[in-house]
Tab-separated table of C-alpha atoms and ligand atoms in Angstrom:
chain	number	residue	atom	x	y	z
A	29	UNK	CA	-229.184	169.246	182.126
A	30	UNK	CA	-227.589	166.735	183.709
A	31	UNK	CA	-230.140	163.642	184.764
A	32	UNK	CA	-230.138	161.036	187.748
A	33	UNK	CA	-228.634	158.418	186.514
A	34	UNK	CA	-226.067	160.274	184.383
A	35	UNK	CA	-222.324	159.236	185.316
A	36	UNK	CA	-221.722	163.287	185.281
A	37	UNK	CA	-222.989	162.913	188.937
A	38	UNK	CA	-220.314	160.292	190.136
A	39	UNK	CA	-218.066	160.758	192.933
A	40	UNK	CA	-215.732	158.626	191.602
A	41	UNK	CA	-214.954	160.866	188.588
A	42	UNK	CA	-213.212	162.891	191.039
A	43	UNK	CA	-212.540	161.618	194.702
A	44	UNK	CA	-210.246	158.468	194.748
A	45	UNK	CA	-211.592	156.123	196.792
A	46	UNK	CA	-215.539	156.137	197.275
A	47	UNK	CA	-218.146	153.714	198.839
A	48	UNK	CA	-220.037	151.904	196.087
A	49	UNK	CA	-221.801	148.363	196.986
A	50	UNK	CA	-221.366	148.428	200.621
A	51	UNK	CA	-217.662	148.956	201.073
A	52	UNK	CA	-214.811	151.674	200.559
A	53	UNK	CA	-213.383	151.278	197.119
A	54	UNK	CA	-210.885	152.243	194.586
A	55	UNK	CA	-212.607	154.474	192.273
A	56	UNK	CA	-212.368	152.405	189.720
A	57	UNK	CA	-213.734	149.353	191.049
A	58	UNK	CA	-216.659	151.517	191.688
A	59	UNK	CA	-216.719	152.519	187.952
A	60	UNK	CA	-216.793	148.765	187.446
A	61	UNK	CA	-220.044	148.126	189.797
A	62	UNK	CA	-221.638	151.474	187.874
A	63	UNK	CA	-220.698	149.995	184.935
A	64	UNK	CA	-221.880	145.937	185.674
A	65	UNK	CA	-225.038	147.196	186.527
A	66	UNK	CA	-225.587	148.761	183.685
A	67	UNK	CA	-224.548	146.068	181.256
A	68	UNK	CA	-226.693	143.608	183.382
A	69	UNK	CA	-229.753	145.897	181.778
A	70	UNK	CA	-228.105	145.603	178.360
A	71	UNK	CA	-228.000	141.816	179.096
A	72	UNK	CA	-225.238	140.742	175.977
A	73	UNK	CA	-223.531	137.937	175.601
A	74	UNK	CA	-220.072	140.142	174.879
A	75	UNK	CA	-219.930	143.256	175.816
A	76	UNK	CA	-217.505	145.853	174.224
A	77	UNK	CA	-215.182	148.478	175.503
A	78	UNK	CA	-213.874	151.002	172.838
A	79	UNK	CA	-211.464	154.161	172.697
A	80	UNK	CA	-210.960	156.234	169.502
A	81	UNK	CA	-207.881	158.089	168.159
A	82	UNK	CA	-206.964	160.438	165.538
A	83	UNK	CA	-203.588	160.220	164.346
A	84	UNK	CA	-203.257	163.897	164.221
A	85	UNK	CA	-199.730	163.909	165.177
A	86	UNK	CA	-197.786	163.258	168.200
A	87	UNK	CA	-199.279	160.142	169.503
A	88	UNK	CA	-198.608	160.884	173.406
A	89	UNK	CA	-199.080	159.010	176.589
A	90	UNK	CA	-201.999	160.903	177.632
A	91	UNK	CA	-203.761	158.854	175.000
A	92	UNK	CA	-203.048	155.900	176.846
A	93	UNK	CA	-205.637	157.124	179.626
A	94	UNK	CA	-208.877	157.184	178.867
A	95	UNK	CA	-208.579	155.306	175.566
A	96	UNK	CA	-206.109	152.546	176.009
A	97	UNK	CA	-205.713	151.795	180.276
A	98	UNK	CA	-208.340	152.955	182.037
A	99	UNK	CA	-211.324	150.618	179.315
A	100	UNK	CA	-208.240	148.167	179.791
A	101	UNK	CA	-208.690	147.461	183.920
A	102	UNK	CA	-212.334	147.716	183.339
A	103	UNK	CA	-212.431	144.972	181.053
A	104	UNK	CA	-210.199	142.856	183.040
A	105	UNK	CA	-212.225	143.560	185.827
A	106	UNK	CA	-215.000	142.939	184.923
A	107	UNK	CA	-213.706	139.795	183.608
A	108	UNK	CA	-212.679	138.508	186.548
A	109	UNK	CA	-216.316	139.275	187.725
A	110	UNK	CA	-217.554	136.141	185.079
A	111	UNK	CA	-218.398	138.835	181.965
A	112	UNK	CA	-216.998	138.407	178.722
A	113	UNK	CA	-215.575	141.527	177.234
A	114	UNK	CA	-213.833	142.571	173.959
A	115	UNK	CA	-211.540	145.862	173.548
A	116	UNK	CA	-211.536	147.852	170.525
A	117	UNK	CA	-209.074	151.231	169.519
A	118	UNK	CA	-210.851	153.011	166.788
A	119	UNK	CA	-208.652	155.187	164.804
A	120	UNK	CA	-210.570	157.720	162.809
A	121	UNK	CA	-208.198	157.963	159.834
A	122	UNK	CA	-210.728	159.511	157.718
A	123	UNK	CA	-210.843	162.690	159.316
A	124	UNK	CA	-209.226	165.900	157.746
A	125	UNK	CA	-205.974	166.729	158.347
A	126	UNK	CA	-206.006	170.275	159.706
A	127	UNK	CA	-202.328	172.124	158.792
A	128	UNK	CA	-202.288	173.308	161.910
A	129	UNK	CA	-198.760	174.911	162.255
A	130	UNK	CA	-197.276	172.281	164.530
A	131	UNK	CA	-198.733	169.601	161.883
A	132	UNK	CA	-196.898	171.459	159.028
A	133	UNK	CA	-193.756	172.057	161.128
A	134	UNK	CA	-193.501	168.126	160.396
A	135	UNK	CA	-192.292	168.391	156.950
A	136	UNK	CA	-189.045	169.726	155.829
A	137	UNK	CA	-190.695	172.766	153.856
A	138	UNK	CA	-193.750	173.834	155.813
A	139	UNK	CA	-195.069	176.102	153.433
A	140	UNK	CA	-195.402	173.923	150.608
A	141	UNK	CA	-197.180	171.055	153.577
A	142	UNK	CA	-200.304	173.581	152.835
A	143	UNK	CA	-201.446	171.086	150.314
A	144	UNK	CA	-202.588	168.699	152.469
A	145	UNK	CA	-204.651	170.764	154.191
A	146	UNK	CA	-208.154	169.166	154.075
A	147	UNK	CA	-206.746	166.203	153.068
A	148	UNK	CA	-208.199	162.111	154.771
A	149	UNK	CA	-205.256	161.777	157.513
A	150	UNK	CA	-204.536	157.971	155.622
A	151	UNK	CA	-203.424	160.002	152.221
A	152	UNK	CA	-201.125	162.569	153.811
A	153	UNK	CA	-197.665	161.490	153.099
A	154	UNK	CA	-194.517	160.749	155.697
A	155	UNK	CA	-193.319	163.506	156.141
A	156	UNK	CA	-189.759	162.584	156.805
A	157	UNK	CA	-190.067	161.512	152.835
A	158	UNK	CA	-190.077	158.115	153.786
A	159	UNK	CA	-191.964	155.326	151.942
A	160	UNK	CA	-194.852	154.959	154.740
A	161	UNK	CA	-197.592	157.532	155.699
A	162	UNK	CA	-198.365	160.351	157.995
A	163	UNK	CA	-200.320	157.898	160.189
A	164	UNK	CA	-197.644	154.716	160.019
A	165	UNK	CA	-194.900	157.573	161.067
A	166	UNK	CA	-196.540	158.527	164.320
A	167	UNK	CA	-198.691	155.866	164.854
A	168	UNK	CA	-195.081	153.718	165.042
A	169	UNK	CA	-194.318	155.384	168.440
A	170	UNK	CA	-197.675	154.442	169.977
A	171	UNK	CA	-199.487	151.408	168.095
A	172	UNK	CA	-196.839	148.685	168.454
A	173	UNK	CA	-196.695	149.427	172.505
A	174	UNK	CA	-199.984	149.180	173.260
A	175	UNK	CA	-199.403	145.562	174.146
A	176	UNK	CA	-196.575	146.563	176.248
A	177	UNK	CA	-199.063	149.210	178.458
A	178	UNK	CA	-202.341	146.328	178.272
A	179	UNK	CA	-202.742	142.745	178.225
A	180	UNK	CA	-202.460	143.018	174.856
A	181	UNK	CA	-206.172	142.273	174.128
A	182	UNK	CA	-206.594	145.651	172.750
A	183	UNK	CA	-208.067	145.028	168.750
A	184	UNK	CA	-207.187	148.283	166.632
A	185	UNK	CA	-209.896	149.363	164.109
A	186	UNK	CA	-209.590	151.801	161.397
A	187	UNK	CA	-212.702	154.150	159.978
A	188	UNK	CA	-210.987	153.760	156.869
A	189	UNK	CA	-211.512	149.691	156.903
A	190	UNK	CA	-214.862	150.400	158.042
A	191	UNK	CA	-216.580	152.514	155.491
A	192	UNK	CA	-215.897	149.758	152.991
A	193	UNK	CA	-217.170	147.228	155.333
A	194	UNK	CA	-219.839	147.661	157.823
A	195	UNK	CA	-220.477	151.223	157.796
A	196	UNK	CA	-221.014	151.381	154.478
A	197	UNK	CA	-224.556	149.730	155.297
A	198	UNK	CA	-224.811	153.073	158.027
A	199	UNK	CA	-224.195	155.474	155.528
A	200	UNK	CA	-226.920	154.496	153.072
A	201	UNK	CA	-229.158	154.411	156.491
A	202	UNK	CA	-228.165	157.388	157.557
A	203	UNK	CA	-228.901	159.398	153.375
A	204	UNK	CA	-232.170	157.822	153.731
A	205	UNK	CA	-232.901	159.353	157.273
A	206	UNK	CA	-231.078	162.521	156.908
A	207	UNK	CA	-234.104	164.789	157.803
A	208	UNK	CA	-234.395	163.266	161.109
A	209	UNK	CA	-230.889	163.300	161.536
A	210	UNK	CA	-230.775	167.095	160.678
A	211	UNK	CA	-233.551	168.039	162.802
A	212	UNK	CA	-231.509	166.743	165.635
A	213	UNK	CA	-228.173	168.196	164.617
A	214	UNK	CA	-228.999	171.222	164.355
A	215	UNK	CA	-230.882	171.473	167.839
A	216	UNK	CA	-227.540	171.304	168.789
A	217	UNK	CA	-225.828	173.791	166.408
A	218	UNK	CA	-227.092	176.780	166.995
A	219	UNK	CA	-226.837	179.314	164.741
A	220	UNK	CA	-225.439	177.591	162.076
A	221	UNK	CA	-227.940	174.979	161.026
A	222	UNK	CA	-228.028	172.569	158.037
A	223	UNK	CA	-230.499	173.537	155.208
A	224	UNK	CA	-233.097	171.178	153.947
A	225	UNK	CA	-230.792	169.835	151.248
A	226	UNK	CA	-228.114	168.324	153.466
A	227	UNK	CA	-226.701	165.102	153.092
A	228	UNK	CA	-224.382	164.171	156.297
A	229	UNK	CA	-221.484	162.748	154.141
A	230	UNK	CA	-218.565	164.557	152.880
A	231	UNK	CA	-216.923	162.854	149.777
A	232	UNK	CA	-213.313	163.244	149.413
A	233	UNK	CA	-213.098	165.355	145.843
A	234	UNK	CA	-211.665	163.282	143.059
A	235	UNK	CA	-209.619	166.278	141.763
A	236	UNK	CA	-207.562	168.083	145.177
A	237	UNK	CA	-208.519	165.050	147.847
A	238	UNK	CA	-209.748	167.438	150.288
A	239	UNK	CA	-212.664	165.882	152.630
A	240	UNK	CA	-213.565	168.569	154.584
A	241	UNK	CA	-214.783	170.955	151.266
A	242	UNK	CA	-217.270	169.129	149.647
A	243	UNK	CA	-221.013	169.382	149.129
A	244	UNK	CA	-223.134	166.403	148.389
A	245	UNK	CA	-225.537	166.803	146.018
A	246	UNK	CA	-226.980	163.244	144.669
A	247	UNK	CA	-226.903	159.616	145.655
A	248	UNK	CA	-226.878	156.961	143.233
A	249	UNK	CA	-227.029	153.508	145.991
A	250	UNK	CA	-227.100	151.490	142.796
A	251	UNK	CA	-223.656	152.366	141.660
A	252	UNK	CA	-222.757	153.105	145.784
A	253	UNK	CA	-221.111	156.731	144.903
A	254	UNK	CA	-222.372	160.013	145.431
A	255	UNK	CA	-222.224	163.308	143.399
A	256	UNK	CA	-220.618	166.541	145.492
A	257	UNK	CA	-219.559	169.524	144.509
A	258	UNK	CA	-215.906	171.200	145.873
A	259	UNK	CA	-216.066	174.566	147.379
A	260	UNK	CA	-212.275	174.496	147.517
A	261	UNK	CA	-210.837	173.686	143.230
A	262	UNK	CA	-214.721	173.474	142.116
A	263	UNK	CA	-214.760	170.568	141.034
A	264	UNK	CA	-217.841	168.553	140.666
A	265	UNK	CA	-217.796	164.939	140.122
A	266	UNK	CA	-218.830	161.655	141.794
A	267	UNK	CA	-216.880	159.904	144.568
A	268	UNK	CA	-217.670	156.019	145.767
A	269	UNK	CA	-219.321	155.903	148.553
A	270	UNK	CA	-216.443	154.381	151.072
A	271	UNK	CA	-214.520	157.506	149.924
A	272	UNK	CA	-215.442	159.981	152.405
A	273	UNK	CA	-216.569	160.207	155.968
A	274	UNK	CA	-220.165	161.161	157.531
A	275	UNK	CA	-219.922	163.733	159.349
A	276	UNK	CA	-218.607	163.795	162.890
A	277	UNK	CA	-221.610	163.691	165.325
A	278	UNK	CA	-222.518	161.113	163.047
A	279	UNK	CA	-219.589	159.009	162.419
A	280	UNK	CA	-219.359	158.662	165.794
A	281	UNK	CA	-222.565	157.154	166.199
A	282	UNK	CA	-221.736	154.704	163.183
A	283	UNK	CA	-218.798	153.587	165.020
A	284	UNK	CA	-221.003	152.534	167.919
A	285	UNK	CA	-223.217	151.418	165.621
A	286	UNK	CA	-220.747	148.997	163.782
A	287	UNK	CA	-219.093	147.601	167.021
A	288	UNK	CA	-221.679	147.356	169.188
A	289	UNK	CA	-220.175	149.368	171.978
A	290	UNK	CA	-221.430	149.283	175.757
A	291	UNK	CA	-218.611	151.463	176.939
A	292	UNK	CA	-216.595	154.518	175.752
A	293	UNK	CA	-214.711	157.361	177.830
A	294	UNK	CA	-214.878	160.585	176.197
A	295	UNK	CA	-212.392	163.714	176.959
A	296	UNK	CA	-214.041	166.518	178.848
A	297	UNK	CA	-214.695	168.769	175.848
A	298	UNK	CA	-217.699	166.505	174.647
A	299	UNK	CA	-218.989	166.505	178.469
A	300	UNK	CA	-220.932	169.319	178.336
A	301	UNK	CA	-224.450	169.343	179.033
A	302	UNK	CA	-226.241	169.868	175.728
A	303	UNK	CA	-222.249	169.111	174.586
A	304	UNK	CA	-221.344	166.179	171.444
A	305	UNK	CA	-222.025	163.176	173.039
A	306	UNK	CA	-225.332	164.150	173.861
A	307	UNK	CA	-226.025	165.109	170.638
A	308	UNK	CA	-224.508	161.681	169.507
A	309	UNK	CA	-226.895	159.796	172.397
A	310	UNK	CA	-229.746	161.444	171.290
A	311	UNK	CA	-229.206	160.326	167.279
A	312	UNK	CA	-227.860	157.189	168.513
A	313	UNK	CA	-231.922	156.622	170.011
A	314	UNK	CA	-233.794	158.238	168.370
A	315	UNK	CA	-232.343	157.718	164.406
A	316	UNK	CA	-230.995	154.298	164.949
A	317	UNK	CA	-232.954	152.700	167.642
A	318	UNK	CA	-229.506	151.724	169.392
A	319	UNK	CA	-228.521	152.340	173.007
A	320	UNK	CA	-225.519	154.487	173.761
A	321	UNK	CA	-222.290	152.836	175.042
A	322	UNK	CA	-222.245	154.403	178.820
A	323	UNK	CA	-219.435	157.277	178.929
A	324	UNK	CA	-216.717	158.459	181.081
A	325	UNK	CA	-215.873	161.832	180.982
A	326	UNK	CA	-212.078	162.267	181.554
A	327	UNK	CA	-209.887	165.114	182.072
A	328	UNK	CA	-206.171	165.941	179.693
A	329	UNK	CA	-203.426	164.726	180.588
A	330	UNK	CA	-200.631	167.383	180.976
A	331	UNK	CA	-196.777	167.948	180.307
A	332	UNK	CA	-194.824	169.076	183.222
A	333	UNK	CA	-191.466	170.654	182.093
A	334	UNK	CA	-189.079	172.677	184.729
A	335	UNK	CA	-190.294	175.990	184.069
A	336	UNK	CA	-193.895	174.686	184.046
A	337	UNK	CA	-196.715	172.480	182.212
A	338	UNK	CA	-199.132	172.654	179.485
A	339	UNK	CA	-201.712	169.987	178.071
A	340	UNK	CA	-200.293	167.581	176.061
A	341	UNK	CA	-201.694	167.840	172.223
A	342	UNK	CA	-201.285	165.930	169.452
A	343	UNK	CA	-201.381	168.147	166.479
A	344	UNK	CA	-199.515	170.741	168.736
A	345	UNK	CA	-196.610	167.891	169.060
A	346	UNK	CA	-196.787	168.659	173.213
A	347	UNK	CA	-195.695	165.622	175.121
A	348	UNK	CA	-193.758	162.344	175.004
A	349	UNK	CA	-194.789	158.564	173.173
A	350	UNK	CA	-195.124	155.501	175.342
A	351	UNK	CA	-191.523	154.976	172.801
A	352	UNK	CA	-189.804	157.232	174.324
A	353	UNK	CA	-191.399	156.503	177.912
A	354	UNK	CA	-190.388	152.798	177.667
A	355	UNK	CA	-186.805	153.820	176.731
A	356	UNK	CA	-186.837	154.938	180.461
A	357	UNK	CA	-189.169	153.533	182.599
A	358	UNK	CA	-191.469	150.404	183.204
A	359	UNK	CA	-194.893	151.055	182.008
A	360	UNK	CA	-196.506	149.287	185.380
A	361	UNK	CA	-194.908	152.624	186.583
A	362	UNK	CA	-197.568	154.989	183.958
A	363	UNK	CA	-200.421	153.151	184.325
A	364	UNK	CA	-199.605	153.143	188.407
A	365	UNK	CA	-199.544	156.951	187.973
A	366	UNK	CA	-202.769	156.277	185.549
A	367	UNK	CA	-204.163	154.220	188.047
A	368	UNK	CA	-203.908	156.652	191.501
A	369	UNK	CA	-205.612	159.788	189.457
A	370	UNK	CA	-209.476	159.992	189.484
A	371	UNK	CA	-210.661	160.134	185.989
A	372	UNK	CA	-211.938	163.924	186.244
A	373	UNK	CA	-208.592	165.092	188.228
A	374	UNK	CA	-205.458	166.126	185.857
A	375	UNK	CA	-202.529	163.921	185.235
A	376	UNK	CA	-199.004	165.936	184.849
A	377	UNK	CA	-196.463	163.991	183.484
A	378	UNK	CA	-192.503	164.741	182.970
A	379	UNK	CA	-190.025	162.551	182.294
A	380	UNK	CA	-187.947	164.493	184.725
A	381	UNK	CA	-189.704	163.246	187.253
A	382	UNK	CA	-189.664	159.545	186.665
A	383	UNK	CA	-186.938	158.691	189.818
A	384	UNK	CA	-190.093	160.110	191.980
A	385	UNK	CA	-192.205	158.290	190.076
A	386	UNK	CA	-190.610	155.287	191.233
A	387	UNK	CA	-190.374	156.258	194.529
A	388	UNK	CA	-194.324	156.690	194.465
A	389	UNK	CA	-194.414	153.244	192.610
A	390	UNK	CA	-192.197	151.595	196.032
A	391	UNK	CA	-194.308	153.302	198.898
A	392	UNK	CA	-197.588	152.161	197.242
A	393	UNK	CA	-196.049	148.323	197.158
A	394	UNK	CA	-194.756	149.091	200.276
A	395	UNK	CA	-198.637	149.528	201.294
A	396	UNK	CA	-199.918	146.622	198.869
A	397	UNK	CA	-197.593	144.393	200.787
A	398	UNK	CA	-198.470	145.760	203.967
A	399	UNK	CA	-194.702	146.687	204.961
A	400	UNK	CA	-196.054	150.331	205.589
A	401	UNK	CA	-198.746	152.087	205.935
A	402	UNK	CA	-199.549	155.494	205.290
A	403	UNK	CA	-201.846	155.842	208.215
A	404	UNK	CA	-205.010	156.557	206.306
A	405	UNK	CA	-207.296	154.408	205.439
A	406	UNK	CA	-208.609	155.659	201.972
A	407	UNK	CA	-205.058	156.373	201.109
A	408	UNK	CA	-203.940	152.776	202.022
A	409	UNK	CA	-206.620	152.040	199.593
A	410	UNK	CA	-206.200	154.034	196.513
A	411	UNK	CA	-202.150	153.000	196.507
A	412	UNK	CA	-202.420	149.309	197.283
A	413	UNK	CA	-205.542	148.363	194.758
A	414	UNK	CA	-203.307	150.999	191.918
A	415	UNK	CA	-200.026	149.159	192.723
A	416	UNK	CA	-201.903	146.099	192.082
A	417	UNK	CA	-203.754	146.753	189.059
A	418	UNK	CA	-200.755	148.455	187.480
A	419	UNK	CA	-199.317	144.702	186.905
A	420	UNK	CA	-199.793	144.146	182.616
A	421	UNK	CA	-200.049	140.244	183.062
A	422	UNK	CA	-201.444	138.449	185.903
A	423	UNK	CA	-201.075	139.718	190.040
A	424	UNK	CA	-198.352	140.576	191.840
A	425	UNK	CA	-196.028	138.010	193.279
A	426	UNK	CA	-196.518	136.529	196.572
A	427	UNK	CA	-193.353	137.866	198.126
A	428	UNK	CA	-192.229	141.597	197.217
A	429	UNK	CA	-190.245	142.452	194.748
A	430	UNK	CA	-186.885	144.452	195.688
A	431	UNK	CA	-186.729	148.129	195.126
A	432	UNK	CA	-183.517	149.264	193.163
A	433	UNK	CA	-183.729	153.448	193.766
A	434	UNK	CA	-184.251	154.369	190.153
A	435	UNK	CA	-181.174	156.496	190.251
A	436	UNK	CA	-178.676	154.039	191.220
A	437	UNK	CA	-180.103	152.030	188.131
A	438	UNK	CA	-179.664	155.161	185.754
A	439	UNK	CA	-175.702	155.772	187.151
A	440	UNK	CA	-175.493	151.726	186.554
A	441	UNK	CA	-177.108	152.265	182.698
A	442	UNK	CA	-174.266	155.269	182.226
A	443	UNK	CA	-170.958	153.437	183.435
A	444	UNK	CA	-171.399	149.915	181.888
A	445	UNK	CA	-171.696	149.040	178.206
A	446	UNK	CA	-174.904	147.667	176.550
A	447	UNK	CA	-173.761	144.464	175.938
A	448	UNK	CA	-172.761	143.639	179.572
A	449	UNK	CA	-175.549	144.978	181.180
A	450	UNK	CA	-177.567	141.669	180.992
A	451	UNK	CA	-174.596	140.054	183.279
A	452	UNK	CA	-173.029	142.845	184.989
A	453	UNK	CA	-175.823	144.886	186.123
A	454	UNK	CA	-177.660	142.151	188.361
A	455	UNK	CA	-174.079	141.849	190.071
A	456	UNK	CA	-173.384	145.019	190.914
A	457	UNK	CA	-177.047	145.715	192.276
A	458	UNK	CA	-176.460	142.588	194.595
A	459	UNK	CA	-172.894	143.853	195.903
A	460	UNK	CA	-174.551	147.284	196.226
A	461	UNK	CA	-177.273	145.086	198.295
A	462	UNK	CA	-180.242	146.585	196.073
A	463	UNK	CA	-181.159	142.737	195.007
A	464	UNK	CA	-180.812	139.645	196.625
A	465	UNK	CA	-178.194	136.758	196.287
A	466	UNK	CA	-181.201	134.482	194.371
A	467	UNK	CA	-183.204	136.954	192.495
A	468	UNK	CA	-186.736	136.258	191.436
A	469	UNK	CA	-187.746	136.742	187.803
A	470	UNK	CA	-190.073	140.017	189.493
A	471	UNK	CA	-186.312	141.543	190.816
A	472	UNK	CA	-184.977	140.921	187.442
A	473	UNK	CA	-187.461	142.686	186.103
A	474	UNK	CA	-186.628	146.085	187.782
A	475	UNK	CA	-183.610	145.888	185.890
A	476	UNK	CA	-184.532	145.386	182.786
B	516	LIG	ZN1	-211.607	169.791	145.183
């Protein structure tokens, strides 16, 4: 059941612009009040934002949304409101890697990529060959842009790193509570519930590195390793205790646990009533005495193609990188597009579509510099306070910015050569009129 109180109830997780502390707002300034009272309660010196990844595959810009931008404007915002926030990216590189068919599609001979099924993501191999990882291969088209899409105050955090650091200290708590812990899990399993024995870590066997086959059986916190038994090669042996991963519910609870978060969107699939991150709330309170970062349920992002769309997956390889979308467009532009879609309302993305995108991008400045109007109020609203959040570094500039059509920029990027575009394409744009005899570093920046 969903409870008073619960952010499930928000209008702001699906109507743009809402009233929230007297006035009409964007929706998610109103998030921000929801969120500022509730941190008030929590009454911290630093709060902390968080978003969590697994580098399954593709790392595409729907990611960017609930993990990456939307924590990101909440943060600043509510640093501009006197709070003092830090932004973590947790990526859970201990969890198995599936060989799904688009994962194994990766590697040159699919069929033999079967025997890293099972496998820790941070031990599966490039699959190009190369000399760096799975994870460094597709985490390359996502990782080193975050600072392009943020502020750059976004801290990246590995489970990996953690289970021989802090969480390390959460496993042993969690071994020596693992009753409780599996009286609550399986409230929420159903009909496959853990049997007395359980332990609520998976070791990664010693023998075939699979993670997600193991039994524990014994823990020695003396000698910090644990004895398991494979029910894929049967082997039995002991594995350290950093080896491994708790298991999921769990983990994600450590995570919290270890960074002290106050805030963390979640995709719709763990919104459920009765869903994951209840479970996770309810372990969080009752196992570790800790209160639950407040969520925010948000909905998939989707790739639009000509004939059609479909939700944009990582392991599935469905989508495009913030790479690739910085090859072609600004990313004030994304997180604009980001920005004007309530959390809870889908997102459809195609690169095809980027000239409209920029046409979007104009009207709302348009609005935000009040050259136009779109005649509604709320709609005045929801593009002017997106336009101006959409800005990476600071505000807007005082005057606007001019407004190359994207199209006449993309005929510009075909005819001249790279290495005169830094002088010749300025020119052009100001015979063509589309910038102005003095341009301002902000009509410079169009071009770039
Ligand atoms: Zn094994």
């Amino acid at each position: 059941m969903v409870e008073a109180g619960d952010i499930r109830r928000e209008r702001f997780l699906r109507e743009p612009v809402v009233k929230s502390k007297g006035g009409l707002k964007h929706w998610i300034d109103a998030l921000a009040d929801w969120l500022e009272e509730r941190f008030e309660a929590r009454s911290k010196d630093v709060y902390v934002v968080n978003g969590g990844l697994s580098v399954s595959g593709l790392q595409h810009v729907g990611r960017l949304r609930g993990e990456v931008v939307i924590p990101e404007v909440v943060r600043r915002i509510l640093e501009s409101r006197g709070l003092q926030v830090r932004q973590y990216l947790t990526l859970y590189t201990q969890d198995a890697w599936k060989g799904k068919e688009g994962q194994r599609r990766a590697f040159p001979d699919p069929e033999s990529a079967k025997k890293y099924t099972g496998w820790p993501l941070v031990r599966v191999p490039d699959p190009k060959g190369g000399p760096s990882s799975w994870i460094d291969r597709f985490w390359a088209d996502f990782g080193p842009y975050i600072k392009d899409f943020t502020d750059g105050k976004v801290e990246v955090v590995t489970t990996t790193d953690m289970y021989r650091g802090k969480l390390l200290e959460f496993v042993k708590l969690s071994v020596a509570r693992r009753e409780e812990i599996r009286q609550i899990v399986n409230k929420y399993r159903g009909r496959k519930p853990y049997p007395p024995s359980w332990i609520p870590f998976e070791p990664r066997c010693q023998n075939c590195s699979r993670i997600d086959a193991t039994e524990a059986l014994e823990v020695d916190f003396e000698n910090k390793r644990m004895r398991y038994r494979c029910r894929s090669c049967g082997h039995e042996g002991w594995a350290p205790l950093w080896d491994g991963k708790l298991n999921w519910r769990i983990e994600w609870v450590g995570v919290w646990w270890a960074l002290g978060v106050d805030f963390e969107p979640y995709g719709k699939d763990h919104a459920t009533p009765g869903g994951s991150r209840d479970s996770a709330n309810e372990l969080a309170v009752k196992v570790y005495g800790i209160m639950p970062p407040e969520g925010l349920p948000y909905e998939w992002v989707s790739l639009k193609v000509r004939s059609g769309e479909s939700d944009m997956s990582s392991s599935d390889f469905i989508g495009f990188t913030p790479r690739e979308w910085l090859e072609v467009a600004h990313p004030e532009v994304l997180r604009f597009l980001i920005l004007r879609t309530p959390p809870m309302r889908k997102l459809s993305l195609g690169l095809h579509e980027i000239p409209l995108y920029y046409d979007q991008y104009y009207r709302a400045e348009r609005v935000y510099y009040r050259v136009e109007s779109t005649g509604r109020r709320e709609e005045d609203i929801l593009l002017s306070r997106s336009y101006e959040l959409s800005y990476t570094r600071g505000k807007p500039p005082g005057t606007m910015p001019a407004q190359p059509p994207y199209t006449h920029i993309a005929i510009l990027a075909q005819i001249l050569p790279e290495e005169l575009w830094e002088s010749e394409a300025p020119r052009r744009l100001q015979r063509s009129g589309h910038l102005p005899e003095e341009p301002s570093d902000f009509d410079l920046e169009r071009v770039r």
